[in-house]
Coordinates of C-alpha atoms in Angstrom, one line a residue:
M1 CA 3.1 11.9 -26.3
N2 CA 3.0 8.3 -25.0
A3 CA 5.0 7.3 -22.0
G4 CA 7.2 4.2 -22.5
L5 CA 7.7 1.3 -20.2
N6 CA 10.7 3.0 -18.5
E7 CA 8.7 6.0 -17.4
Y8 CA 6.0 3.8 -15.9
L9 CA 8.5 1.7 -14.1
I10 CA 10.4 4.7 -12.8
L11 CA 7.1 6.2 -11.5
S12 CA 6.2 2.8 -10.0
G13 CA 9.6 2.6 -8.3
L14 CA 9.3 6.1 -6.9
L15 CA 5.8 5.5 -5.5
F16 CA 7.0 2.2 -4.0
A17 CA 10.1 3.9 -2.4
L18 CA 7.9 6.7 -1.1
G19 CA 5.5 4.2 0.5
F20 CA 8.4 2.1 1.9
F21 CA 10.1 5.0 3.6
G22 CA 6.8 6.2 4.9
V23 CA 6.2 2.9 6.6
L24 CA 9.7 3.0 8.1
L25 CA 9.7 6.6 9.3
R26 CA 6.1 7.4 10.3
K27 CA 4.6 6.8 13.8
N28 CA 0.9 7.1 13.0
T29 CA -0.8 3.8 12.1
L30 CA -3.2 5.5 9.6
V31 CA -0.3 7.1 7.7
I32 CA 1.6 3.7 7.8
Y33 CA -1.5 2.0 6.4
M34 CA -1.8 4.6 3.6
C35 CA 1.9 4.1 2.8
L36 CA 1.3 0.3 2.5
E37 CA -1.6 1.0 0.1
L38 CA 0.7 3.3 -1.9
M39 CA 3.2 0.4 -2.2
L40 CA 0.3 -1.8 -3.4
V41 CA -0.7 0.7 -6.0
A42 CA 2.9 1.0 -7.2
S43 CA 3.1 -2.7 -7.8
T44 CA -0.2 -2.8 -9.7
L45 CA 1.1 0.1 -11.9
A46 CA 4.1 -2.0 -12.7
L47 CA 2.0 -5.0 -13.6
V48 CA -0.2 -2.9 -15.9
A49 CA 2.8 -1.3 -17.5
F50 CA 4.4 -4.7 -18.2
S51 CA 1.1 -6.0 -19.5
R52 CA 0.7 -3.1 -21.9
F53 CA 4.3 -3.4 -23.0
N54 CA 3.9 -7.2 -23.8
G55 CA 0.5 -6.6 -25.5
T56 CA -1.4 -9.1 -23.2
L57 CA -4.1 -8.7 -20.7
D58 CA -2.4 -10.9 -18.0
G59 CA -1.4 -7.9 -15.9
H60 CA -4.8 -6.4 -16.0
V61 CA -6.3 -9.7 -14.7
F62 CA -3.8 -9.8 -11.8
V63 CA -4.7 -6.2 -11.0
F64 CA -8.4 -7.1 -10.6
F65 CA -7.4 -9.8 -8.1
I66 CA -5.1 -7.4 -6.3
L67 CA -7.8 -4.8 -6.0
T68 CA -10.3 -7.3 -4.7
V69 CA -7.8 -8.4 -2.0
A70 CA -7.0 -4.7 -1.3
A71 CA -10.7 -4.0 -0.7
A72 CA -10.9 -6.7 1.9
E73 CA -7.6 -5.5 3.4
V74 CA -8.9 -2.0 3.8
A75 CA -12.0 -3.3 5.6
V76 CA -10.0 -5.5 8.0
G77 CA -7.2 -3.0 8.5
L78 CA -9.4 0.0 9.3
A79 CA -11.5 -2.2 11.7
I80 CA -8.3 -3.1 13.5
I81 CA -7.2 0.5 13.7
V82 CA -10.6 1.6 15.0
A83 CA -10.6 -1.2 17.6
L84 CA -7.1 -0.1 18.7
F85 CA -8.1 3.5 19.0
R86 CA -11.2 2.6 21.1
K87 CA -9.2 0.3 23.4
R88 CA -6.1 2.5 23.8
G89 CA -7.2 6.0 22.8
T90 CA -4.4 6.5 20.3
V91 CA -3.1 5.3 17.0
Q92 CA 0.6 6.3 17.6
V93 CA 2.9 3.3 17.1
D94 CA 5.2 4.2 20.0
E95 CA 2.3 4.0 22.4
L96 CA 1.0 0.7 21.0
K97 CA 4.2 -1.4 21.6
E98 CA 2.5 -3.7 24.0
L99 CA -0.7 -5.1 22.6
K100 CA -1.5 -7.2 25.6
H101 CA -3.4 -5.7 28.5

């Protein structure tokens, strides 16, 4: 049984919504970061679904660029989180309101 475009877009929308609400509701920067990555994966899933539906490889090419940028984002984002933890001793957003010290 093959899933159609609607099923892929519904799944993509649900993943994006889950990531969006995770960013809004969570207090831990690592969890927020994972939710941002989940939103990025949801958008790539939609791109691939549209590409498959249209019978082109355009979406697949965009996904490769997105994954390349995501790899750089992961390296920089985790480095920032580790630096914040070393400086402040926590990764809770409530305790990191003031970044200047």
